[in-house]
C-alpha cells in the first residue's frame, strides 16, 4: 500500500465511527456487513449534529440508531420521518416529533444560543419545508421567526413584515413555482439570504427546478441557494452562518 | 431599518390581508404561525377575484378560508378542488361545484358583463382544462362559447366552427400532444389567441412540454401562452384582455 | 382527390399569395421553384402587417420582397434586419431602420390609433428586445411608454414608475436572468401583462429558459407569455389585445 | 475464438469493403491504419447508393474516395459538401454540385424510375434541407415536386397546392419552429408523410427539437419522422417506401 | 368574417362529423357541449380507420361512441383499452379484444389485402407495443410476421430470422433500452424500416427517450421513427407505406 | 435474399437459442409467437451467465424459463426478482434468493475462482444496489469485500478502510446524491474503479442522473461507469476485468 | 390608481436612483428613454457596493456610468470587464483592473474590516472565477486566502492546506467538472462553505451544470451554492455572511 | 483545529506536490498565488502518468510545467494540445506530438509491457478520439490494435475483423451518433468493453449525449463507459484493467 494511504489509514482507524451491523447475510453465510456508520465526530469538527435521513431505512436500522444515540447521549435529529418511524423509536429521553415538518429529535442538552433567523414562505404549500428549516435552526440554538404566505403576487404582504426580517442575521426564503420571492427579499434586507426552493408547482414548475433556477439566476446580492426541498441544509447553513466562528 | 423599508412597511401594515392561523405549534410551544394570508385587495387592484389552489390544503385551512369568505361576503373561486373538499365547505351561500373542471365558486354578486370568449379544445381529453378556463371567464362576466375536439388531424372540424370564433375578443385554445391547433387558429381569427397547453400526451409529449413549446414557437401573430394545465390563468387573462380598462 | 381537398383547393387557388421565384434551379434544370409566398391577405384577416424575419434571407430574396412591397403599396416590417440588409433595400418610400431594435419598416399609411402600451425592461441588456416590442406596437397605432432597467433587485425603481403603467391597456415586461419582474408587475396593475423573456443571462440562465419558465410559473393573475426574444410577437399581441374587436 | 465468431468472420472476410489508408502513422511508426471502409455492397443489399457525409473529412480522404468511386464506376452522393470540397474532387465524370442543398453527385447511370414524391417546406428558411431531401429522391429515380413556404400561419397557402400532393406516394414535409405543418398535411393526404424537422428557430425552438417533438406527438395517422436536418434520410426513406419491393 | 373564413366554413359545415353530446352542463345550465367529434371522413380521405385512444374516456363517452359506430356500420379500433372498457362496449357485432396489445376492434368488413409487414421486438418486454403495431397492420389487410426477442446483445438471434424479414415491404422494429436493433436491421434489409421505441428501460433509459434518440441518430439508410410506445402509429404508417397509392 | 444475409442466416440457424412460446395468440388464431429466446451460447462466448431481468415477466414466462434452465442444467441468475416470483419458481435445485439485492440464482456448479473485488457504498440507502453488484461478482467466482456507508461527508470513514481496497483488482463504488465518492477512491487506489450510480436522491439528484454525470466528469484516472442502478452490469464487468483472458 | 400603488409611488419617487439617458431615440423622434438606473441606495440598504455587469454595455453607457460614479464619489466595481472597457473609463481616481478576474474597481475609501475568507479552486482552469470571488470579498474588507488546484483527484493536496481553511469564517470553493471538492471541504471545516461551480468541463460536464448539481446534491452540512461562474455573487455573499449584522 | 484535520495535515504537508507560481498578483500586491500543483505521487499510487489537459493553459504555465517535468525526469503526457503549444515546449528530451489525436508526450523511459487492447471506431469522424485512447494505452505499455470505420450500418465490416478483437484483454469502442457499436461488440467478445462516446453527430445526436446514453443503456454484459470524447480516460482505464494488479 502506498505510503500516503497507509498514513491516512493510521489516522482514521482509531476514529469515532459507530458501525451498525444490520445488513443482510450474504449468500455464502458468514458475518453480516455493517450498513450504517454514524459520524460521532461531526459535532466536534463542524459544531452541528448529524441528521439521519429516514426514508428507506429499515425498522431494524432505525431501532439500532436510536439505541446507539441514547447510549452515547448525543443529540440527534431525524428528517422526513414517518409517524410510524417516530412511534417505533420512542424511549427515554422521548423523541420530539412534528408531523408538519416531519422532523424528529432526540435531545440531550440545549445548544448554545445562536443567531437570529427569519424563515419566510412564499405560499402556504411551502410551509412543511420552511418548517423543517426553522426546526433545524432552532435545534442549534437560533432565535427563529416564521412568516408564511408572503409571495410576490401580492407584494404588500411582504412589505407588511419588513421589520421582522430587516435585523435577522440570515433570512431563509422557501418558495416553489416561480421562486421569485428570494430575489425581492435579497434586494431589500442586509443579512445573508438563503433561497430554499420547494417542489411545489405544476406544468413547467413541477418538481421545483424553475424555483431553483430562478433563485440561482437572481441579480440580487447576498443570495445563496440549497437543493430543492432541502430544509435541513438551509437550517444548518443558516445556523453556521449566524454564529461566530471560533478561531 | 433603512428608510425605504420603513416607508414600505408603513404603507402595507394597515392593508387588508387576512391571516388564518391554522399552522402547527412549534417545538417550543407558543402561538401558532399563520399559514394563509388572503389578498382581499386583489379585486380592487386587479378587478378580478382571488382563486384558491386547493391541492395540499388541510381541512382546517379549507374551513377557515370558506368561513372568512362568507363573513366578508366576497366572491371566491377554488381550483382543482376535490369533491370531498367541495362537500366539506358547503354552507350559505352554497358552493357551486363542477366535477369536470374541478372548480368551485362561492358567489355573492354577478360580475359586470365582460367580453366574448371562445374556448376550443383540440381533443376530448383536453376538456377538463378547457372547462376550467371557460368557467373562470364566465365567473368574470364573459360570454363564453365552448367548442371541443376540433384538432388538426381532421382540419375540416375547425373549418366548420369558424363563424363561432371569428368575432370573439379572445380565443382560448387548449391542446396537448403536438399543440398545433393554436398556430392554425391564430393564423385565421382577428382576436387575441391564448394557447393553453395541457398535459395530455405520452412518449415525448408526456407532461405537456411539447404542446407548450410548440405554441411558443408558432409563427402565427397574436398568440400568447400560459403554463401547462393553467386553465385558471388562461381564463383570467382572457377576461382581463376582453374588458375595457378604466383609466 | 377527396371532395374535401377539392373544395379547399377551389377556395384558396384564387387567393392573394405572392410567390417570389428566387429559388435555385434543380439538377435537371427546368424552372425555378418559388421560395417565398407573401401573405397579403393577413392585414384583412388579422388587422396587422406581416413581419419578415430577415436572418438567412439572401440578397436576392430581400430585393424581391422589397420591390413587391413597394409595388403593392403595403406596409411591411422587417425584423432582426442587419444594417447591410437595410442599406440593400433602400428606395422610395425609404425604409426606416432602428439599429437598437434591428427593426426596419417600409410604411405607406399610418395605422388607426390603438391602445396604450407600457413596455418595461428589467435590465439594460434587455433594451434591444423591449425596443423591438415597442416599435411593433407603435407601428400598429399604439401609444407606447418605454421604461427600462427597473428589475426587482432594487424594487423601489419599479415603485417609482407605477403611475406610468397603472392605466396601460397592456404592459409588456422584458426580462432575462430570473425573469421575476413580470410576476411582481402582474400582481399590481389592472391591465393584461405580457411576459417577454430575453436570452440575457449566464450559467443556468443562459439562453433565457429560466426567465421563460419563471414567467410561466407565476401565481400572479393576468400574465401571459411569448417565446424568448420574441419582441415582435409581444408587440403584435399587445396591439391586438388593446384594440376593440369589431363584431 | 468462439465458433459463432469464426463463422461470422468467414462470411465477411471475402466481402466487398474498400479500405482507404489515409490515417496518420502511429507513434511507433509502422503502417498507417485505414480510416475509411466504403460499403460497396450497399446498393446490392439495400437498392440505394451510399452517401458520404463530408464535414470533417480531410482533403486526402476526399480525394481517395473520389478516385475509388470513379475507378469502380459506382454512383456516389456527397452530403453537406463545401464548395471547396466539390472543387477538389472535380474529374471525369464530373461532380454535379448544388450550393443550396450542398449535395454533390458523381453519377454513372440513371436510377430505375421510382415513385412520386412531394417535398414541402413550411418556411423559406427550410429550403436547403428540403432541397437535400428532394435531390436524394431524384437521384434514386423518383419524380419530385418541390413546394416551398406553405406553413400553417397562412393555411390557405397549403390549400392552394393540395392537388399537387394528394396523389404523391410519399410527402416529405420540412419544418422548423413549431413543426405543425406535417400534422395538418398527414390529416389530409392518403400517402405516407415523412416529417423532416429543421434546426430553424430561436428561443425554445432553437436547434429544431420542438419541431421534431411536435411531429412525433402528432395525432395524424401515417406520419413518420427522421432526425433534425436529416434531408438525406428523408429522401432515402421516401425513395424506398415509394418503390415496389421485389419479393 | 373574412372571405377566406367564410369559404372554408361553407365547405366544412356539410361534412360528415359526428358530435357526441356527453359533456357536462355548464354553470348557467343550458345545453351540453359536445365533447367528441368522430371523423367518419377519414377512411375516404386516408384509406384507414380512425382509432379511438381510450385512456381517460368516460363510460358515457365509450358507450356513445360504440353505439354510433354500430349504427353507422363503420369499422373502428380502440387502443390502450382496459378490459373493463372492452366489457362495457360489448354488443353486436362483438368487440374483439386482445389483452396483451390492449387493442379492441369492432369490425364490419375485412380490409382489402395489403402488404407484407414484419414486426420485430428487441426484448420480451417490448412485446405489448409490438403486438399493438402488428394488430393495427393486420386490421388494414397486411400479412404480418411477428418475431420477438432478437436484440443485439446476442446478434445471432437476429441472423437466424433474416429470411423472414428480407422480403417484407416494411419492417417494424420495437425496442427499448439502447434502441440499437433498428440500426442493425436497417443496414441489412431492403424494405422501409420503422423504428418503434418503447418505454422499457431504467436509469438513463427510463421512459424510452434513449431508444427514440438512438433510432433518430442512426446512420443506416431507410429508417424512420414514430413516438415512444406509438404502436398504432407504426402499424398505420406501415399499412400505408405497403399499399399501392391510387392516383 | 442478398448473399451476405443468406450466409449470416446459415450460420445462425443451427445455433443454440431456446424459444419459449408463451406469447398470446393473435386475432386470426393460429400458433403462438415465441416471446423469449434464451442465449445459451453466452457462457461459451463471454464466459459469464445470462441474467434474466424479471420485472414485467408473466408467471407463465417465469415458469417456462425456470423449467428450461433446470432441464439444460445451466446456472442462471434472476435480477430484480420479487419474493412472489422467487416463490413461484422454487424447485430442484432450489433458487437461492436474497431479498435485499432482489437477486435469485439457480446454480448447477461453482464458477472458477476469479479476482478480488471490493464493493463500496457511499450511503446506507445504496446498499441494495451495491449488494446486487456484489452477489453477481461472487456468482462468477470473485472474492468480494463489502464496505458500506463511507461517503465523503465524513471522509475519515473512507480512510479507515483503505487497506481493504488498496489491493483489489477492481473496486465498485455505489453512490447516489452527488456521486462524489468514486472520484476520491479512484484518486487513491491502483485498481480499476467502476462507478455505480444509484437513484438515491431528491431535488436535482432525483433519479440518479447527478451521481451518474458526476462520475463521468471526474478527473481521477481509471474510473469507468455503468447505468444508474445497474448492479448487474457493474458486477459482470468487474468479474470480466478481474479474470485473466485466455488468448 | 389603487391606493396601494399610489402609496408605493410616493415612497419611491424621491429615492436616489440615477437615470442615464443613453438610449436610442424612438421612431417618432422625441426624447431618449433612459436605459440605466443606478441603485445608489444599495450600500445603505445592503452594506455592499453595486457591481456593474459589463458585457453588452455600449461605450456611451460605460462612460456615463463612470462619470456619474466619480461625481458622486461612490465606490463601484465592474465585472467581466474587457481590457478595452477598462481603458475607456480611465480617469481620476483611476480604475484598478485585474486581467485574470476581469474585475475593475473605482474606489473612494476602504471598506471596514470584514471577516476571514478562504477561496479554493479545484483546478487551475477555475482560477479566473475564483479570483473574481476573492477580489470582491477583498473589496468589502475581508482578509482573503487564495489556494488553487487542490481537487479530489489527489486528495493529499487538500490535506496539505487544511490549517489555512479551518479558521475561515467562510470558505468559497470554485470547481468545474464533477464539482466534488466542496462536498469534501464542507465535511471537514467548521465555517460556512459556498460552492462556486464553474463552466470548466467537456462532455456531460460542459457548461458547469454537473458541478452545480453535484454541489446542490451534497450530503455535507453547511454547504450553499451560487450560479455557475458567479464569482461576484459568491464574494458578496461571503462578505455578508462574515460580517456582524447591525441590529 | 479538530484533531482529524491536524492529523491529515501532518501526513500531507511533506508530500511530493510541485507548486508552480504563475498566478497573477492580487490587488494588494504581495506574492503570487501558485496556480498549478503537479501530483508527482500519482505514478507511485496509481501506476500511471499524470496527463496535463492543455486547453486554457497560459504559455507561462505550459513552459513552467515542461521545465519541471524535464528537471524531475518524469514522463508526462499533454492532451488536446495545440500545435502551437507543442512548438512552445520543445526541448530535450523532445516532445512527441501527434496532430490527429492532439496528444504530446515527454518520455523518459518505456513503460513495462501491458495487456492487449483493441481500439475500434464506428465512423471515420471518431478517429481523433479513438487515436487519443490508443496513444495513451500505448504510452502505458499496451499492445494496441487500431481498427476504424466498422459501424453497424454495414455490420459485415465488424464481422470481418472479429479475430483481431476476440483475444484482446480490453476492447475500446469509440462511437458517436447512435452509439450502437459497443452494444454489438460487447455481445460477442470475451474481454471487457469500454464504450467511448464521441461528440460526432447532429440533430438529437449533437454533442454525443445520445451515444453516451445508448452505451449506458445497453443490455450487453461487460460494457462500461467513460465521458464523451474522453479518450484519455478510456486509454488509462484500459491500461489499468489489462495489467495484473500486484497484491
mmCIF file of C-alpha atoms in Angstrom, chain A residues 3-4 27 64 75 82 84 100 117 148-149 155 170 175 197:
data_model
loop_
_atom_site.group_PDB
_atom_site.id
_atom_site.type_symbol
_atom_site.label_atom_id
_atom_site.label_comp_id
_atom_site.label_asym_id
_atom_site.label_seq_id
_atom_site.Cartn_x
_atom_site.Cartn_y
_atom_site.Cartn_z
ATOM 1 C CA UNK A 3 2.689 5.417 1.974
ATOM 2 C CA UNK A 4 0.028 8.112 1.715
ATOM 3 C CA UNK A 27 -25.092 -15.956 0.037
ATOM 4 C CA UNK A 64 -30.240 0.340 16.251
ATOM 5 C CA UNK A 75 -28.428 14.824 20.360
ATOM 6 C CA UNK A 82 -42.893 8.972 9.164
ATOM 7 C CA UNK A 84 -44.720 5.166 12.255
ATOM 8 C CA UNK A 100 -45.779 19.108 9.590
ATOM 9 C CA UNK A 117 -33.002 33.623 11.665
ATOM 10 C CA UNK A 148 -45.603 32.334 5.841
ATOM 11 C CA UNK A 149 -47.544 33.088 2.625
ATOM 12 C CA UNK A 155 -46.201 42.222 -2.667
ATOM 13 C CA UNK A 170 -29.893 35.188 7.983
ATOM 14 C CA UNK A 175 -40.587 29.216 -2.471
ATOM 15 C CA UNK A 197 -36.662 26.071 -3.474
#
